CSV table of C-alpha atoms and ligand atoms in Angstrom, one decimal:
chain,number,residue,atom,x,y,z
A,1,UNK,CA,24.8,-2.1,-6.0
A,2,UNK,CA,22.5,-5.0,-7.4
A,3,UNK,CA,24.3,-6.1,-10.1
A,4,UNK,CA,27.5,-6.3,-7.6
A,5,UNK,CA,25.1,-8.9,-4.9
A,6,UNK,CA,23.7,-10.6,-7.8
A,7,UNK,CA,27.1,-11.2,-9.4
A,8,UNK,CA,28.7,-12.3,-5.9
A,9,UNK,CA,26.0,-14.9,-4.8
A,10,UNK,CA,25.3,-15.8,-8.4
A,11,UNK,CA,29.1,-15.4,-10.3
A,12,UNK,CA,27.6,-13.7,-13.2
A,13,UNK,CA,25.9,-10.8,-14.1
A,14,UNK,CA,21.9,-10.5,-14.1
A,15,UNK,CA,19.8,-10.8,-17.1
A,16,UNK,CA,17.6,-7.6,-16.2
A,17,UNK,CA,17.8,-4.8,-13.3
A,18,UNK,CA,14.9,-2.7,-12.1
A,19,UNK,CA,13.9,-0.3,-9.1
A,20,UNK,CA,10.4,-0.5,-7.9
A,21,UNK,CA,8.8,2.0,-5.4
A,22,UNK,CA,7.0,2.2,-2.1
A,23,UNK,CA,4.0,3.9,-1.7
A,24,UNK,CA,2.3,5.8,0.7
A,25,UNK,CA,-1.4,6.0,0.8
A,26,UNK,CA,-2.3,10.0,1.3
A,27,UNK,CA,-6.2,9.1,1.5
A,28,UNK,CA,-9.1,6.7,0.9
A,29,UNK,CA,-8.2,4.0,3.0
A,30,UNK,CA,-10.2,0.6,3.0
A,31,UNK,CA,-12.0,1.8,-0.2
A,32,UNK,CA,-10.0,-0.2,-2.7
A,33,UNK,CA,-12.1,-3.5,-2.0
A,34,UNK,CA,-15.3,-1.9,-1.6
A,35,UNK,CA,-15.4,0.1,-5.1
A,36,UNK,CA,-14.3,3.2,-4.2
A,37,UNK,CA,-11.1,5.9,-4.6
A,38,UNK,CA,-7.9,6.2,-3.3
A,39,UNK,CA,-4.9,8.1,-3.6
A,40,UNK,CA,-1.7,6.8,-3.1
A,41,UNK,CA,2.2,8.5,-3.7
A,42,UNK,CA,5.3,6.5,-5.1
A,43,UNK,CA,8.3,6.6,-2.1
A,44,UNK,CA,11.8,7.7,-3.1
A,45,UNK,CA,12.4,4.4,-1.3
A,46,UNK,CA,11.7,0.8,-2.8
A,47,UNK,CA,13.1,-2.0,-3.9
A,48,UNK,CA,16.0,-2.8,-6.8
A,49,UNK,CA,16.2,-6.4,-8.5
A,50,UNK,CA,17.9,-8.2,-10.4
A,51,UNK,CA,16.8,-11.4,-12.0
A,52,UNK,CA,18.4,-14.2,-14.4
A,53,UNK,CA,15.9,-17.2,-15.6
A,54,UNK,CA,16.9,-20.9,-14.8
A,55,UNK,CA,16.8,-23.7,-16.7
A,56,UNK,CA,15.0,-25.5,-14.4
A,57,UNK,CA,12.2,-25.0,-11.4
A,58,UNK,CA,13.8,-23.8,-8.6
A,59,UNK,CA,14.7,-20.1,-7.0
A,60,UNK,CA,17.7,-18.9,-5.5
A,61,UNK,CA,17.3,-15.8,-3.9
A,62,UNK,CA,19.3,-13.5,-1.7
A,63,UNK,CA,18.8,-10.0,-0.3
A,64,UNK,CA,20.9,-7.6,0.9
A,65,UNK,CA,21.5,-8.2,4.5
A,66,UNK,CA,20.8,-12.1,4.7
A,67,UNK,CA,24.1,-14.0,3.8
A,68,UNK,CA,22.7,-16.7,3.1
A,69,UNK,CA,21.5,-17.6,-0.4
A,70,UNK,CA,17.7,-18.8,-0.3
A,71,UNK,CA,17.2,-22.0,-2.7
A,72,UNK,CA,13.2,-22.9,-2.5
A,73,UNK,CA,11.2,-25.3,-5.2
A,74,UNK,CA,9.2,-23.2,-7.5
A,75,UNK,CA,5.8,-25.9,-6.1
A,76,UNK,CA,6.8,-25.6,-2.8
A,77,UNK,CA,4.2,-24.7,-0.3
A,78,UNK,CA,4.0,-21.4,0.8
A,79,UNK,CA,5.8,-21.3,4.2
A,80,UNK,CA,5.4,-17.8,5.3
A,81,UNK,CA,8.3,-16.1,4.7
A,82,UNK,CA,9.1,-13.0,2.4
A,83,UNK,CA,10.2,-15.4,-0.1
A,84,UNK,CA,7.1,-16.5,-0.8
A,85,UNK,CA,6.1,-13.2,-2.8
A,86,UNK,CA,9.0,-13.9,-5.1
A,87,UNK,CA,7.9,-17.7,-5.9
A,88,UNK,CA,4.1,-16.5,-6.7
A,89,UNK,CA,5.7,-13.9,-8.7
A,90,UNK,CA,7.2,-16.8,-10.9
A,91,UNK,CA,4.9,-18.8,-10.4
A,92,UNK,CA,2.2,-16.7,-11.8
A,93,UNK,CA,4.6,-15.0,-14.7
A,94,UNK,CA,4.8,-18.7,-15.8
A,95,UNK,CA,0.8,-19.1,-16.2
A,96,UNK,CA,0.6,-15.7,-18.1
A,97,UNK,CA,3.6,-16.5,-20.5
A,98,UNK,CA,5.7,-14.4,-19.2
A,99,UNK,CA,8.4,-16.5,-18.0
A,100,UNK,CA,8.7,-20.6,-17.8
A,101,UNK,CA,10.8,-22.4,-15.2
A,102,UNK,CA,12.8,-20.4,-12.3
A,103,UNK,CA,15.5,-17.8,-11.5
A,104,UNK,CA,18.2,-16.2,-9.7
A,105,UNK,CA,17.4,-13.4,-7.8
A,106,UNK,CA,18.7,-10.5,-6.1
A,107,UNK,CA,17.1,-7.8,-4.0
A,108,UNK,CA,18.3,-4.6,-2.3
A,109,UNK,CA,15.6,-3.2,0.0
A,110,UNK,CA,15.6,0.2,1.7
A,111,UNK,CA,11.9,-0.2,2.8
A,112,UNK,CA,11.5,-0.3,6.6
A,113,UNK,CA,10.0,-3.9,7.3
A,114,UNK,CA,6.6,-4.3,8.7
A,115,UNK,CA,6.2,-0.5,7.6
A,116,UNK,CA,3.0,-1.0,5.6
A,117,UNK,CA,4.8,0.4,2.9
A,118,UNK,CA,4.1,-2.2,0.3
A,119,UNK,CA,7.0,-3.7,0.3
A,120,UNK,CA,5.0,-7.1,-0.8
A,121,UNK,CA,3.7,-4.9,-4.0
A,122,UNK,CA,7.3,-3.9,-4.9
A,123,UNK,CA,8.4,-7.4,-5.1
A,124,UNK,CA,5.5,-8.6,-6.8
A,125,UNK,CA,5.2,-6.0,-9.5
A,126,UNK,CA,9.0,-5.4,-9.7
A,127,UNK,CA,9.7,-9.3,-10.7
A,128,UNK,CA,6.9,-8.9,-13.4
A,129,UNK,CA,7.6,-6.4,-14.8
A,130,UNK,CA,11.1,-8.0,-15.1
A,131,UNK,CA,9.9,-11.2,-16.4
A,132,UNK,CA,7.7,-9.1,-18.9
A,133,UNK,CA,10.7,-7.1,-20.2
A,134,UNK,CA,12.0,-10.6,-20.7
A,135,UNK,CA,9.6,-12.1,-22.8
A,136,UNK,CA,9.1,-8.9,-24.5
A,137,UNK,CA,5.3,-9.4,-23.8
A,138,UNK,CA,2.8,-6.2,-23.9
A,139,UNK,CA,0.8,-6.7,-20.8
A,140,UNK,CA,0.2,-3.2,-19.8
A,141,UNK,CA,0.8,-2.1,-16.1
A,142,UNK,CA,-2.5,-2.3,-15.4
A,143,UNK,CA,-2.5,-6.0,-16.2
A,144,UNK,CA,1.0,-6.5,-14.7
A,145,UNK,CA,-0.6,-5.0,-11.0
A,146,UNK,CA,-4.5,-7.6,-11.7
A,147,UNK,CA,-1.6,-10.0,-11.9
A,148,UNK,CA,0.3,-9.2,-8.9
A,149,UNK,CA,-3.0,-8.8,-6.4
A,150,UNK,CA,-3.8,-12.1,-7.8
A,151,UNK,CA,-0.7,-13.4,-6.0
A,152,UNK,CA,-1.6,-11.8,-2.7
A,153,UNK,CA,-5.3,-12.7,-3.2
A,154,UNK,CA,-4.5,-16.8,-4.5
A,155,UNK,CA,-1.3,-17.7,-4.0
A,156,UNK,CA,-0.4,-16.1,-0.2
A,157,UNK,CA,-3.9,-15.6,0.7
A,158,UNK,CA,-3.7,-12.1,1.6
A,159,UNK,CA,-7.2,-10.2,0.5
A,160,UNK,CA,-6.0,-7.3,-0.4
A,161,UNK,CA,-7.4,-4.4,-3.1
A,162,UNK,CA,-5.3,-3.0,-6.0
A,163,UNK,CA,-4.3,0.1,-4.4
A,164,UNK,CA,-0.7,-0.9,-3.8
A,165,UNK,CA,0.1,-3.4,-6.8
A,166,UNK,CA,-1.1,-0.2,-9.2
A,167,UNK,CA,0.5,2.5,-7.0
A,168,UNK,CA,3.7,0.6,-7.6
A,169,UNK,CA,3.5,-0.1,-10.9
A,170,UNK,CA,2.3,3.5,-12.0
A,171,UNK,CA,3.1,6.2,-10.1
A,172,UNK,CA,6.9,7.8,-9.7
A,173,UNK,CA,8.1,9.4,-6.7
A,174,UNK,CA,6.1,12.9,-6.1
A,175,UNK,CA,3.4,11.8,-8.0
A,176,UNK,CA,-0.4,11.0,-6.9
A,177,UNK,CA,-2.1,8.2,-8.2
A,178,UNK,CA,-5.9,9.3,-8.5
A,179,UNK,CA,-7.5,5.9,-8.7
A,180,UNK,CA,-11.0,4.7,-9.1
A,181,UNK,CA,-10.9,0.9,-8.3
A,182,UNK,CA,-13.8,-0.3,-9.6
A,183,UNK,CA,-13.0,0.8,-12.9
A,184,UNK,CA,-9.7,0.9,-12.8
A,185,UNK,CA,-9.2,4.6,-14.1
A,186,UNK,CA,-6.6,6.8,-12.9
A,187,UNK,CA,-5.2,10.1,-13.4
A,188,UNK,CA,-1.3,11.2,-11.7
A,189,UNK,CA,-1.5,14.5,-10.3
A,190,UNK,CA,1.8,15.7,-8.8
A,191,UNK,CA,2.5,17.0,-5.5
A,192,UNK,CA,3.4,20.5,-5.7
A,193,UNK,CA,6.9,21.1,-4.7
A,194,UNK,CA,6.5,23.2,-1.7
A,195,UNK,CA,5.0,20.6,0.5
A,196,UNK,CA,6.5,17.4,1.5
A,197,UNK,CA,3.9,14.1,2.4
A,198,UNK,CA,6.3,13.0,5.5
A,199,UNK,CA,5.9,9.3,6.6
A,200,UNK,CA,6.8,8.6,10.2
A,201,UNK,CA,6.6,4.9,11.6
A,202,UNK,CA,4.7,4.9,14.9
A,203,UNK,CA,7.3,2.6,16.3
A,204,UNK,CA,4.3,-0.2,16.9
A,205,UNK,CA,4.6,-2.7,14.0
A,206,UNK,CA,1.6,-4.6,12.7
A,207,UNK,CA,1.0,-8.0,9.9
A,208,UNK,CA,-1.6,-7.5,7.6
A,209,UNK,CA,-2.3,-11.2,7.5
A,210,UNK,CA,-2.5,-11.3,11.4
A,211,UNK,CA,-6.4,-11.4,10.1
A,212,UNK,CA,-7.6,-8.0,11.7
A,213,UNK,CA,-7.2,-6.8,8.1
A,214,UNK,CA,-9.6,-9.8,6.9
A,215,UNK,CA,-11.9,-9.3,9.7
A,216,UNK,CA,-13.0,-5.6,8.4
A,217,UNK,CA,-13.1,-7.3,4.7
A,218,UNK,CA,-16.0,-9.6,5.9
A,219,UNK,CA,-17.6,-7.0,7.6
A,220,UNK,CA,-17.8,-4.8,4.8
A,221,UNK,CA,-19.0,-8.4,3.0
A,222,UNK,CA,-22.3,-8.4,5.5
A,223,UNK,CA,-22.6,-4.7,3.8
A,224,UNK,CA,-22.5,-5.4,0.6
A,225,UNK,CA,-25.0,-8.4,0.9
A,226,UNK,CA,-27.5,-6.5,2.7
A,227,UNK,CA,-26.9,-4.0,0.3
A,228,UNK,CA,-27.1,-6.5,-2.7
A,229,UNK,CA,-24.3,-4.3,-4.3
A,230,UNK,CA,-20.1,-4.7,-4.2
A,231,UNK,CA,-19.5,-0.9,-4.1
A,232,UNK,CA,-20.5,0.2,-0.9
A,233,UNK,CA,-18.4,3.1,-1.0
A,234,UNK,CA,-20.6,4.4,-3.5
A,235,UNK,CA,-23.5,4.6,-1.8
A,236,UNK,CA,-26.3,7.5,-1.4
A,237,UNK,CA,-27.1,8.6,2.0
A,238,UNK,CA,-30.2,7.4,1.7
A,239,UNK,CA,-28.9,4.4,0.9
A,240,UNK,CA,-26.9,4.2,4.2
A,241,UNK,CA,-29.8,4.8,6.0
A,242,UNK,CA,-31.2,1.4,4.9
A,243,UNK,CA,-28.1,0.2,6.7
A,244,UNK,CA,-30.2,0.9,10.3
A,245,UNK,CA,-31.6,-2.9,10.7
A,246,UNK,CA,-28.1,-3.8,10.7
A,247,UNK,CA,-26.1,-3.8,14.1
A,248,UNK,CA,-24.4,-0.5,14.5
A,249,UNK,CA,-20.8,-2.0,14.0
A,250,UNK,CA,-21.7,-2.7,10.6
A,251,UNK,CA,-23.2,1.1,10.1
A,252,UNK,CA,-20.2,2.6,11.1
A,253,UNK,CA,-17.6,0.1,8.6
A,254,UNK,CA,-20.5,1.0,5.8
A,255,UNK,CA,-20.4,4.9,7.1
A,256,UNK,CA,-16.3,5.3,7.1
A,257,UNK,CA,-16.4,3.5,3.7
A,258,UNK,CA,-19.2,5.6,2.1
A,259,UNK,CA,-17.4,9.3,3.6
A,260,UNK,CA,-13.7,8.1,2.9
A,261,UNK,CA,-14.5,7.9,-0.9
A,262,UNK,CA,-16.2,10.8,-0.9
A,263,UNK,CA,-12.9,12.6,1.3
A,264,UNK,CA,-10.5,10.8,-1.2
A,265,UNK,CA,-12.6,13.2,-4.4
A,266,UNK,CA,-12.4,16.0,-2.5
A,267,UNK,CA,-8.7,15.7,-1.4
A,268,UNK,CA,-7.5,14.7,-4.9
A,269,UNK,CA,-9.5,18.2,-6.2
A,270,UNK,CA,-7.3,19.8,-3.3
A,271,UNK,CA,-4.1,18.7,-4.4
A,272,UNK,CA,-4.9,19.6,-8.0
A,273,UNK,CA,-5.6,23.0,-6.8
A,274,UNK,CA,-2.9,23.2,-4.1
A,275,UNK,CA,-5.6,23.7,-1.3
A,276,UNK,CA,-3.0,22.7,1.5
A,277,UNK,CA,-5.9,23.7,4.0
A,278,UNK,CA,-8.8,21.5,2.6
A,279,UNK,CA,-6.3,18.6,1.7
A,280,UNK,CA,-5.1,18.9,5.6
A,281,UNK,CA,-8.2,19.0,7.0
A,282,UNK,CA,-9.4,15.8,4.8
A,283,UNK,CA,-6.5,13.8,6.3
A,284,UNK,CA,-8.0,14.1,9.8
A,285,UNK,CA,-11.4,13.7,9.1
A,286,UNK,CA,-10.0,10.5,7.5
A,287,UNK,CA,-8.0,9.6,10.7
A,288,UNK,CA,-11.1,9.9,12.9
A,289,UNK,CA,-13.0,8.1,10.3
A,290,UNK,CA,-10.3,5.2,10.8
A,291,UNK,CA,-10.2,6.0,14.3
A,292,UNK,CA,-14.1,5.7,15.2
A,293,UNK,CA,-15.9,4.3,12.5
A,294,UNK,CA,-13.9,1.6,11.2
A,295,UNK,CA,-11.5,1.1,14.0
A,296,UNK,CA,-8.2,0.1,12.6
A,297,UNK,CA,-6.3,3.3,14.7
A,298,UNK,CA,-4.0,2.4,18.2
A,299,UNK,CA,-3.8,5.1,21.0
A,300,UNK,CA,-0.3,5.6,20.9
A,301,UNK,CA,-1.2,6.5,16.6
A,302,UNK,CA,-3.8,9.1,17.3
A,303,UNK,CA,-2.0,10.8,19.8
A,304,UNK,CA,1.4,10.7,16.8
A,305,UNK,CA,-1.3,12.0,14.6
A,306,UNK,CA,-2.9,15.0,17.0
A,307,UNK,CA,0.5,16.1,17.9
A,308,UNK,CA,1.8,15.9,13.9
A,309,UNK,CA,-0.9,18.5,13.4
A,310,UNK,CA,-0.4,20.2,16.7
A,311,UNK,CA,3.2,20.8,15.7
A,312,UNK,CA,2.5,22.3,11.9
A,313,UNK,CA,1.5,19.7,9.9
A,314,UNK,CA,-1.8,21.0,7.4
A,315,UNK,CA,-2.6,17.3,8.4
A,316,UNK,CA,-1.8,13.7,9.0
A,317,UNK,CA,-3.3,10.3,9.2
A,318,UNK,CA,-2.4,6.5,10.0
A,319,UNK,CA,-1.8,5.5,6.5
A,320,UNK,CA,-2.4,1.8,5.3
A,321,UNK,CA,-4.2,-1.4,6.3
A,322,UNK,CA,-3.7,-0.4,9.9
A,323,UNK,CA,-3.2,-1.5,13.4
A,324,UNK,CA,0.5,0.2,13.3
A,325,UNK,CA,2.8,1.5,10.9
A,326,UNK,CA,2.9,4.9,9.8
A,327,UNK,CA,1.4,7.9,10.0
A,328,UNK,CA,1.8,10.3,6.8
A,329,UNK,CA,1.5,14.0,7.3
A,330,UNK,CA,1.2,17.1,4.5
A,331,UNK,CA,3.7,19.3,5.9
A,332,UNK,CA,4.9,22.9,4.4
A,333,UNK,CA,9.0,21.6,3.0
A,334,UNK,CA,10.1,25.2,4.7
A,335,UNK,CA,9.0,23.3,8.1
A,336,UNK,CA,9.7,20.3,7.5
A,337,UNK,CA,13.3,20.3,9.6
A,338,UNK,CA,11.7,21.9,12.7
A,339,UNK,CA,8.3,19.9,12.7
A,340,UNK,CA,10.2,16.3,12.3
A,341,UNK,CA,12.6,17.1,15.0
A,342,UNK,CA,9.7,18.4,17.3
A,343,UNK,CA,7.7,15.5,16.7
A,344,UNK,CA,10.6,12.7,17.4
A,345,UNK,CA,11.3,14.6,20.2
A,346,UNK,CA,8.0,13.4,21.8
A,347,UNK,CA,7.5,10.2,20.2
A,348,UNK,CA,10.8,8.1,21.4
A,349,UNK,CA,9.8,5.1,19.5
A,350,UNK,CA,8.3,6.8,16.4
A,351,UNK,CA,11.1,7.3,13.5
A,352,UNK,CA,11.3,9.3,10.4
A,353,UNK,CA,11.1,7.2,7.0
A,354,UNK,CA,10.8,9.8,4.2
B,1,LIG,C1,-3.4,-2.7,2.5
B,1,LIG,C2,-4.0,-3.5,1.3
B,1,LIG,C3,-4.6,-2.5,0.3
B,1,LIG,C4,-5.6,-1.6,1.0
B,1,LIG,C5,-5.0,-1.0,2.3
B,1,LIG,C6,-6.0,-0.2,3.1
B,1,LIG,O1,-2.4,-1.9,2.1
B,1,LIG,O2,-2.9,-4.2,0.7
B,1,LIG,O3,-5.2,-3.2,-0.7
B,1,LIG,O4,-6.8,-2.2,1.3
B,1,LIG,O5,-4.4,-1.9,3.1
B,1,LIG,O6,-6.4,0.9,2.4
């Protein structure tokens, strides 16, 4: 329990408690910096934590697991460690008065590390929305998740989108999050109850800030400039076609861009309309989008994603930035048992998260 860690590292009990999710990106993947749609799900799984203010500037911090209690100066330097999230976090509710000075901290994970689950999100959103219950402030979620990619974008220099900050701060487990990110619109659709969006780690484990994840951003940056537009994902087919002066690497990061948002519409209309077919099929046109056009797929992932389908599945996908992680998979709940078990049974390092 989080009050229980709290109150043994800390010897008294937390000011505020709160659980934040996980989330799993179903489709519209690499759209959420290039103006387009995405549509990410809430995990059962996240994060709990518990936080009391200090008086003064520093952070102690401990999570389940680590004995040890972390003790870091609120204007340290960021040193590349998960702690880091939790000192923007304060760092940045102190320049938009939600919170002065530091605090104790305690956090239970049951997020599988290096998942690409948006574990960074959780911790992020989770300790503002904490601070803002605090402070009693009325910065909407929306607000509360510009806030939180602010920290990835500024403070650990991360260039992410806002697809996990406001999946996080929005949606609820079983829920959809239908989100336009250029205007930051969204509508929740929930995901009927007789499928199940299974998410199996491939086993190969990736770093978004390895710089993989920035090297597609400035790609799609040579897009957008010889487009003279930010939202390439919006873009006419006649429009792409403009794109043939450039080298074909950049016509196939514009191209994947360009069809994912249009996939991401079509698959959120599915799900509204339980078309378990069409939303299927979407999610491996999306893979071999990721796959060919904006190459961010492994070998060992495409052949976890053929056999997911293979084996049941109305479709699957690598979900996230990419390079590893997990696949997720629309699967009927009545074959969920027998799929999963066949599946693991030919992927020895690939393991069942939710
Ligand atoms: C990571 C980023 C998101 C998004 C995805 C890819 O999760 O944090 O902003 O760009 O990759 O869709």
């Amino acid at each position: 329990m989080i009050e229980t860690l709290f109150r043994n590292a800390f010897g008294a009990a937390p000011a505020v408690s709160g659980f934040t999710p996980g989330r799993v990106n179903l489709i519209g993947e690499h759209t959420d910096y290039n103006g387009g749609y995405v549509l990410p799900t809430a995990l059962e799984l996240g994060l709990n934590i518990a936080l009391s203010p200090r008086n003064d500037n520093s952070i102690r911090i401990i999570s389940e697991g680590y004995d040890e209690v972390a003790q870091i100066a609120l204007d340290g330097k960021v040193e590349e460690h998960w702690s880091d999230y939790a000192r923007g976090a304060l760092v940045f509710a102190g320049k938009n008065g939600l919170m002065s000075g530091g605090a104790d901290i305690a956090v239970i994970s049951n997020l599988p590390q290096g998942a690409g689950l948006s574990s960074s999100a959780a911790i992020t959103v989770g300790l503002l929305k904490l601070a803002r219950s605090l402070s009693k402030s009325e910065l909407d979620d929306v607000k509360i998740s510009q806030i939180a990619r602010q920290i990835e974008n500024d403070f650990i220099g991360m260039p992410c989108g806002i697809m996990d900050q406001m999946a996080v701060a929005i949606a609820q487990p079983g829920q959809a999050l239908f989100l336009d990110t250029a205007a930051l619109i969204y509508k929740v659709i929930d995901i009927p109850e007789s499928h199940h969006m299974a998410v199996i780690h491939s086993g190969k484990y990736r770093l978004l800030n390895e710089g993989r994840y920035k090297e597609r951003k400035e790609e799609c940056d040579v897009v957008k400039e010889s487009l003279g537009r930010d939202d390439i994902c919006q873009i006419s087919d006649k429009d792409f076609s403009s794109l043939a002066k450039l080298d074909n690497v950049y016509q196939r990061r514009a191209r994947h861009c360009m069809t994912e948002h249009r996939r991401t519409i079509r698959a959120a209309k599915a799900l509204k309309d339980k078309d378990f077919k069409s939303l299927g099929q979407l999610m491996v046109e999306s893979h071999i989008s990721m796959r060919d056009d904006f190459e961010i797929s492994l070998p060992a992932i495409d052949i976890l994603v053929e056999d997911a389908v293979a084996l049941g599945a109305n479709g699957a996908r690598m979900t996230g930035g990419g390079f590893g992680g997990c696949i997720v998979a629309c699967v009927e709940k009545s074959r969920l048992n027998d799929w999963r078990n066949a599946l693991l049974a030919k992927h020895q390092d690939a393991f069942y998260v939710c």
